[in-house]
């Protein structure tokens, strides 16, 4: 991708609370800026819920040209198929069993797992949501990324948007 909102990647990560109850996290990342646009933790995340979250992200950030995902049931549900048609966002499904075709999200998921999920015993879903939100803020706003020239994802996204707008004004 050459600009913000050109391509988003989405996936799910699973974990468990200290009492053994499982929960999942919907992950949405902008592939250009590496910004984490959404982390939604819950015990159940239907296609309808995924569509609502995508609408919420679009309302604050703008619409992507393409979303990339695997062929999970939430992403191939009638709710998401209808959402794609209604929103006019192109959706690209990677080949089954080929997570490297969605490398941006896989790299992000590994970082989330290594830095937070494997290091934390969540006692409640509320605590998991709070700590996941804190981690997302740190990831986007505090942590420089070598792949972004030492900028945080938010700094990189802001700078690239300003550069894009200035280039458009110069034309």
PDB file of C-alpha atoms in Angstrom:
ATOM      1  CA  UNK A   1       0.000   0.000   0.000  1.00  0.00           C
ATOM      2  CA  UNK A   2       1.124   3.527  -0.813  1.00  0.00           C
ATOM      3  CA  UNK A   3      -1.277   5.501   1.398  1.00  0.00           C
ATOM      4  CA  UNK A   4      -3.520   5.365   4.445  1.00  0.00           C
ATOM      5  CA  UNK A   5      -6.782   3.507   3.953  1.00  0.00           C
ATOM      6  CA  UNK A   6      -5.543   1.803   0.821  1.00  0.00           C
ATOM      7  CA  UNK A   7      -5.553  -1.618   2.470  1.00  0.00           C
ATOM      8  CA  UNK A   8      -6.636  -2.805   5.896  1.00  0.00           C
ATOM      9  CA  UNK A   9      -6.022  -6.288   7.241  1.00  0.00           C
ATOM     10  CA  UNK A  10      -8.253  -8.039   9.730  1.00  0.00           C
ATOM     11  CA  UNK A  11      -8.072 -11.258  11.701  1.00  0.00           C
ATOM     12  CA  UNK A  12      -8.965 -12.865  15.024  1.00  0.00           C
ATOM     13  CA  UNK A  13      -6.714 -13.772  17.941  1.00  0.00           C
ATOM     14  CA  UNK A  14      -7.917 -16.097  20.712  1.00  0.00           C
ATOM     15  CA  UNK A  15      -7.007 -16.186  24.380  1.00  0.00           C
ATOM     16  CA  UNK A  16      -8.514 -17.298  27.691  1.00  0.00           C
ATOM     17  CA  UNK A  17      -9.363 -15.720  31.012  1.00  0.00           C
ATOM     18  CA  UNK A  18      -7.745 -17.109  34.166  1.00  0.00           C
ATOM     19  CA  UNK A  19     -10.905 -19.176  34.827  1.00  0.00           C
ATOM     20  CA  UNK A  20     -10.538 -20.895  31.435  1.00  0.00           C
ATOM     21  CA  UNK A  21     -13.307 -19.041  29.568  1.00  0.00           C
ATOM     22  CA  UNK A  22     -12.200 -18.310  25.996  1.00  0.00           C
ATOM     23  CA  UNK A  23     -12.442 -14.951  24.297  1.00  0.00           C
ATOM     24  CA  UNK A  24     -11.505 -13.636  20.882  1.00  0.00           C
ATOM     25  CA  UNK A  25     -10.086 -10.361  19.693  1.00  0.00           C
ATOM     26  CA  UNK A  26     -11.034  -8.820  16.350  1.00  0.00           C
ATOM     27  CA  UNK A  27      -7.912  -7.083  15.017  1.00  0.00           C
ATOM     28  CA  UNK A  28      -7.972  -4.373  12.321  1.00  0.00           C
ATOM     29  CA  UNK A  29      -4.699  -2.837  11.049  1.00  0.00           C
ATOM     30  CA  UNK A  30      -3.925  -0.274   8.345  1.00  0.00           C
ATOM     31  CA  UNK A  31      -1.193  -1.963   6.287  1.00  0.00           C
ATOM     32  CA  UNK A  32       0.429   1.311   5.172  1.00  0.00           C
ATOM     33  CA  UNK A  33       0.788   3.097   8.512  1.00  0.00           C
ATOM     34  CA  UNK A  34       0.791  -0.064  10.666  1.00  0.00           C
ATOM     35  CA  UNK A  35      -1.808   1.641  12.873  1.00  0.00           C
ATOM     36  CA  UNK A  36      -3.972  -0.659  14.930  1.00  0.00           C
ATOM     37  CA  UNK A  37      -7.427   0.641  14.061  1.00  0.00           C
ATOM     38  CA  UNK A  38      -9.377  -1.728  16.249  1.00  0.00           C
ATOM     39  CA  UNK A  39      -9.044  -4.394  18.910  1.00  0.00           C
ATOM     40  CA  UNK A  40     -12.420  -5.759  19.997  1.00  0.00           C
ATOM     41  CA  UNK A  41     -12.415  -8.422  22.724  1.00  0.00           C
ATOM     42  CA  UNK A  42     -15.486 -10.514  23.472  1.00  0.00           C
ATOM     43  CA  UNK A  43     -16.629 -14.080  24.019  1.00  0.00           C
ATOM     44  CA  UNK A  44     -18.592 -13.989  20.760  1.00  0.00           C
ATOM     45  CA  UNK A  45     -17.994 -11.842  17.682  1.00  0.00           C
ATOM     46  CA  UNK A  46     -20.486 -12.407  14.871  1.00  0.00           C
ATOM     47  CA  UNK A  47     -20.314 -11.077  11.340  1.00  0.00           C
ATOM     48  CA  UNK A  48     -22.911  -8.455  12.328  1.00  0.00           C
ATOM     49  CA  UNK A  49     -20.655  -7.268  15.163  1.00  0.00           C
ATOM     50  CA  UNK A  50     -17.628  -7.179  12.833  1.00  0.00           C
ATOM     51  CA  UNK A  51     -19.611  -5.057  10.355  1.00  0.00           C
ATOM     52  CA  UNK A  52     -20.658  -2.636  13.134  1.00  0.00           C
ATOM     53  CA  UNK A  53     -17.039  -2.271  14.247  1.00  0.00           C
ATOM     54  CA  UNK A  54     -15.854  -1.644  10.687  1.00  0.00           C
ATOM     55  CA  UNK A  55     -18.546   1.028  10.310  1.00  0.00           C
ATOM     56  CA  UNK A  56     -17.363   2.669  13.542  1.00  0.00           C
ATOM     57  CA  UNK A  57     -13.746   2.715  12.352  1.00  0.00           C
ATOM     58  CA  UNK A  58     -14.782   4.138   8.975  1.00  0.00           C
ATOM     59  CA  UNK A  59     -16.833   6.872  10.689  1.00  0.00           C
ATOM     60  CA  UNK A  60     -13.738   8.197  12.474  1.00  0.00           C
ATOM     61  CA  UNK A  61     -11.059   7.438   9.888  1.00  0.00           C
ATOM     62  CA  UNK A  62     -12.535   7.106   6.406  1.00  0.00           C
ATOM     63  CA  UNK A  63     -13.193   4.120   4.191  1.00  0.00           C
ATOM     64  CA  UNK A  64     -10.500   1.697   3.030  1.00  0.00           C
ATOM     65  CA  UNK A  65     -10.212   0.690  -0.600  1.00  0.00           C
ATOM     66  CA  UNK A  66      -9.637  -2.966   0.315  1.00  0.00           C
ATOM     67  CA  UNK A  67      -9.844  -5.212   3.363  1.00  0.00           C
ATOM     68  CA  UNK A  68      -7.799  -8.412   3.488  1.00  0.00           C
ATOM     69  CA  UNK A  69      -8.771 -11.388   5.649  1.00  0.00           C
ATOM     70  CA  UNK A  70      -8.720 -15.137   5.855  1.00  0.00           C
ATOM     71  CA  UNK A  71     -11.804 -17.212   5.074  1.00  0.00           C
ATOM     72  CA  UNK A  72     -13.069 -17.439   8.655  1.00  0.00           C
ATOM     73  CA  UNK A  73     -16.791 -17.859   9.172  1.00  0.00           C
ATOM     74  CA  UNK A  74     -17.284 -14.304  10.464  1.00  0.00           C
ATOM     75  CA  UNK A  75     -15.663 -12.860   7.329  1.00  0.00           C
ATOM     76  CA  UNK A  76     -17.590 -15.086   4.915  1.00  0.00           C
ATOM     77  CA  UNK A  77     -20.931 -14.604   6.683  1.00  0.00           C
ATOM     78  CA  UNK A  78     -23.985 -13.139   4.978  1.00  0.00           C
ATOM     79  CA  UNK A  79     -23.649 -10.097   7.258  1.00  0.00           C
ATOM     80  CA  UNK A  80     -20.161  -9.289   5.935  1.00  0.00           C
ATOM     81  CA  UNK A  81     -21.100 -10.059   2.326  1.00  0.00           C
ATOM     82  CA  UNK A  82     -24.014  -7.609   2.645  1.00  0.00           C
ATOM     83  CA  UNK A  83     -21.745  -5.074   4.369  1.00  0.00           C
ATOM     84  CA  UNK A  84     -19.227  -5.297   1.499  1.00  0.00           C
ATOM     85  CA  UNK A  85     -21.921  -4.604  -1.052  1.00  0.00           C
ATOM     86  CA  UNK A  86     -23.478  -1.761   0.945  1.00  0.00           C
ATOM     87  CA  UNK A  87     -20.174  -0.092   1.854  1.00  0.00           C
ATOM     88  CA  UNK A  88     -18.555  -0.584  -1.576  1.00  0.00           C
ATOM     89  CA  UNK A  89     -15.315  -1.764   0.037  1.00  0.00           C
ATOM     90  CA  UNK A  90     -13.390  -4.393  -1.881  1.00  0.00           C
ATOM     91  CA  UNK A  91     -12.682  -7.523   0.179  1.00  0.00           C
ATOM     92  CA  UNK A  92      -9.787  -9.857  -0.597  1.00  0.00           C
ATOM     93  CA  UNK A  93      -9.716 -13.343   0.912  1.00  0.00           C
ATOM     94  CA  UNK A  94      -6.292 -14.946   1.220  1.00  0.00           C
ATOM     95  CA  UNK A  95      -5.840 -18.533   0.067  1.00  0.00           C
ATOM     96  CA  UNK A  96      -6.772 -21.094   2.740  1.00  0.00           C
ATOM     97  CA  UNK A  97      -3.759 -22.131   4.822  1.00  0.00           C
ATOM     98  CA  UNK A  98      -1.600 -19.250   3.532  1.00  0.00           C
ATOM     99  CA  UNK A  99      -1.292 -16.758   6.430  1.00  0.00           C
ATOM    100  CA  UNK A 100       1.821 -15.255   4.795  1.00  0.00           C
ATOM    101  CA  UNK A 101      -0.541 -13.696   2.247  1.00  0.00           C
ATOM    102  CA  UNK A 102      -1.718 -11.479   5.115  1.00  0.00           C
ATOM    103  CA  UNK A 103       1.740 -10.843   6.583  1.00  0.00           C
ATOM    104  CA  UNK A 104       0.967  -7.419   8.096  1.00  0.00           C
ATOM    105  CA  UNK A 105      -1.750  -8.770  10.375  1.00  0.00           C
ATOM    106  CA  UNK A 106       0.196 -11.929  11.217  1.00  0.00           C
ATOM    107  CA  UNK A 107       3.188  -9.841  12.311  1.00  0.00           C
ATOM    108  CA  UNK A 108       0.924  -7.617  14.380  1.00  0.00           C
ATOM    109  CA  UNK A 109      -0.824 -10.611  15.965  1.00  0.00           C
ATOM    110  CA  UNK A 110       2.542 -12.085  16.952  1.00  0.00           C
ATOM    111  CA  UNK A 111       3.529  -8.851  18.632  1.00  0.00           C
ATOM    112  CA  UNK A 112       0.172  -8.628  20.468  1.00  0.00           C
ATOM    113  CA  UNK A 113       0.532 -12.221  21.655  1.00  0.00           C
ATOM    114  CA  UNK A 114       4.203 -11.889  22.717  1.00  0.00           C
ATOM    115  CA  UNK A 115       3.893  -8.521  24.426  1.00  0.00           C
ATOM    116  CA  UNK A 116       0.481  -8.752  26.076  1.00  0.00           C
ATOM    117  CA  UNK A 117      -1.502 -11.963  25.795  1.00  0.00           C
ATOM    118  CA  UNK A 118       1.298 -14.363  26.778  1.00  0.00           C
ATOM    119  CA  UNK A 119       2.389 -12.069  29.612  1.00  0.00           C
ATOM    120  CA  UNK A 120      -0.984 -11.398  31.244  1.00  0.00           C
ATOM    121  CA  UNK A 121      -3.479 -13.460  33.225  1.00  0.00           C
ATOM    122  CA  UNK A 122      -6.797 -11.787  32.569  1.00  0.00           C
ATOM    123  CA  UNK A 123      -9.234 -12.211  35.460  1.00  0.00           C
ATOM    124  CA  UNK A 124     -12.226 -10.784  33.612  1.00  0.00           C
ATOM    125  CA  UNK A 125     -13.282  -9.699  30.172  1.00  0.00           C
ATOM    126  CA  UNK A 126     -13.496  -6.136  31.485  1.00  0.00           C
ATOM    127  CA  UNK A 127      -9.832  -6.286  32.581  1.00  0.00           C
ATOM    128  CA  UNK A 128      -8.798  -7.818  29.245  1.00  0.00           C
ATOM    129  CA  UNK A 129     -10.548  -5.030  27.331  1.00  0.00           C
ATOM    130  CA  UNK A 130      -8.919  -2.343  29.487  1.00  0.00           C
ATOM    131  CA  UNK A 131      -5.396  -3.769  29.137  1.00  0.00           C
ATOM    132  CA  UNK A 132      -5.837  -4.419  25.404  1.00  0.00           C
ATOM    133  CA  UNK A 133      -6.933  -0.783  24.914  1.00  0.00           C
ATOM    134  CA  UNK A 134      -3.890   0.442  26.866  1.00  0.00           C
ATOM    135  CA  UNK A 135      -1.595  -1.744  24.771  1.00  0.00           C
ATOM    136  CA  UNK A 136      -3.190  -0.417  21.564  1.00  0.00           C
ATOM    137  CA  UNK A 137      -2.598   3.187  22.659  1.00  0.00           C
ATOM    138  CA  UNK A 138       1.030   2.416  23.486  1.00  0.00           C
ATOM    139  CA  UNK A 139       1.510   0.612  20.160  1.00  0.00           C
ATOM    140  CA  UNK A 140      -0.003   3.447  18.092  1.00  0.00           C
ATOM    141  CA  UNK A 141       1.154   6.529  19.996  1.00  0.00           C
ATOM    142  CA  UNK A 142       4.241   5.803  22.088  1.00  0.00           C
ATOM    143  CA  UNK A 143       6.315   3.160  20.363  1.00  0.00           C
ATOM    144  CA  UNK A 144       8.524   4.075  17.386  1.00  0.00           C
ATOM    145  CA  UNK A 145       8.755   1.468  14.631  1.00  0.00           C
ATOM    146  CA  UNK A 146      11.942   0.907  12.641  1.00  0.00           C
ATOM    147  CA  UNK A 147       9.845   0.021   9.572  1.00  0.00           C
ATOM    148  CA  UNK A 148       8.323   3.524   9.790  1.00  0.00           C
ATOM    149  CA  UNK A 149      11.619   5.405  10.015  1.00  0.00           C
ATOM    150  CA  UNK A 150      11.522   5.644  13.797  1.00  0.00           C
ATOM    151  CA  UNK A 151       8.029   7.155  13.917  1.00  0.00           C
ATOM    152  CA  UNK A 152       5.032   5.806  15.779  1.00  0.00           C
ATOM    153  CA  UNK A 153       2.181   4.555  13.573  1.00  0.00           C
ATOM    154  CA  UNK A 154       0.117   7.650  14.408  1.00  0.00           C
ATOM    155  CA  UNK A 155       3.017  10.007  13.588  1.00  0.00           C
ATOM    156  CA  UNK A 156       3.666   8.176  10.326  1.00  0.00           C
ATOM    157  CA  UNK A 157      -0.020   8.298   9.341  1.00  0.00           C
ATOM    158  CA  UNK A 158      -0.289  12.001  10.185  1.00  0.00           C
ATOM    159  CA  UNK A 159       2.904  12.890   8.339  1.00  0.00           C
ATOM    160  CA  UNK A 160       1.960  10.877   5.252  1.00  0.00           C
ATOM    161  CA  UNK A 161      -1.493  12.506   5.189  1.00  0.00           C
ATOM    162  CA  UNK A 162       0.058  15.986   5.445  1.00  0.00           C
ATOM    163  CA  UNK A 163       2.608  15.140   2.721  1.00  0.00           C
ATOM    164  CA  UNK A 164      -0.169  13.775   0.488  1.00  0.00           C
ATOM    165  CA  UNK A 165      -2.306  16.894   1.001  1.00  0.00           C
ATOM    166  CA  UNK A 166       0.654  19.229   0.307  1.00  0.00           C
ATOM    167  CA  UNK A 167       1.503  17.337  -2.894  1.00  0.00           C
ATOM    168  CA  UNK A 168      -2.128  17.626  -3.996  1.00  0.00           C
ATOM    169  CA  UNK A 169      -2.035  21.408  -3.344  1.00  0.00           C
ATOM    170  CA  UNK A 170       1.189  21.756  -5.372  1.00  0.00           C
ATOM    171  CA  UNK A 171      -0.333  20.061  -8.413  1.00  0.00           C
TER     172      UNK A 171
END
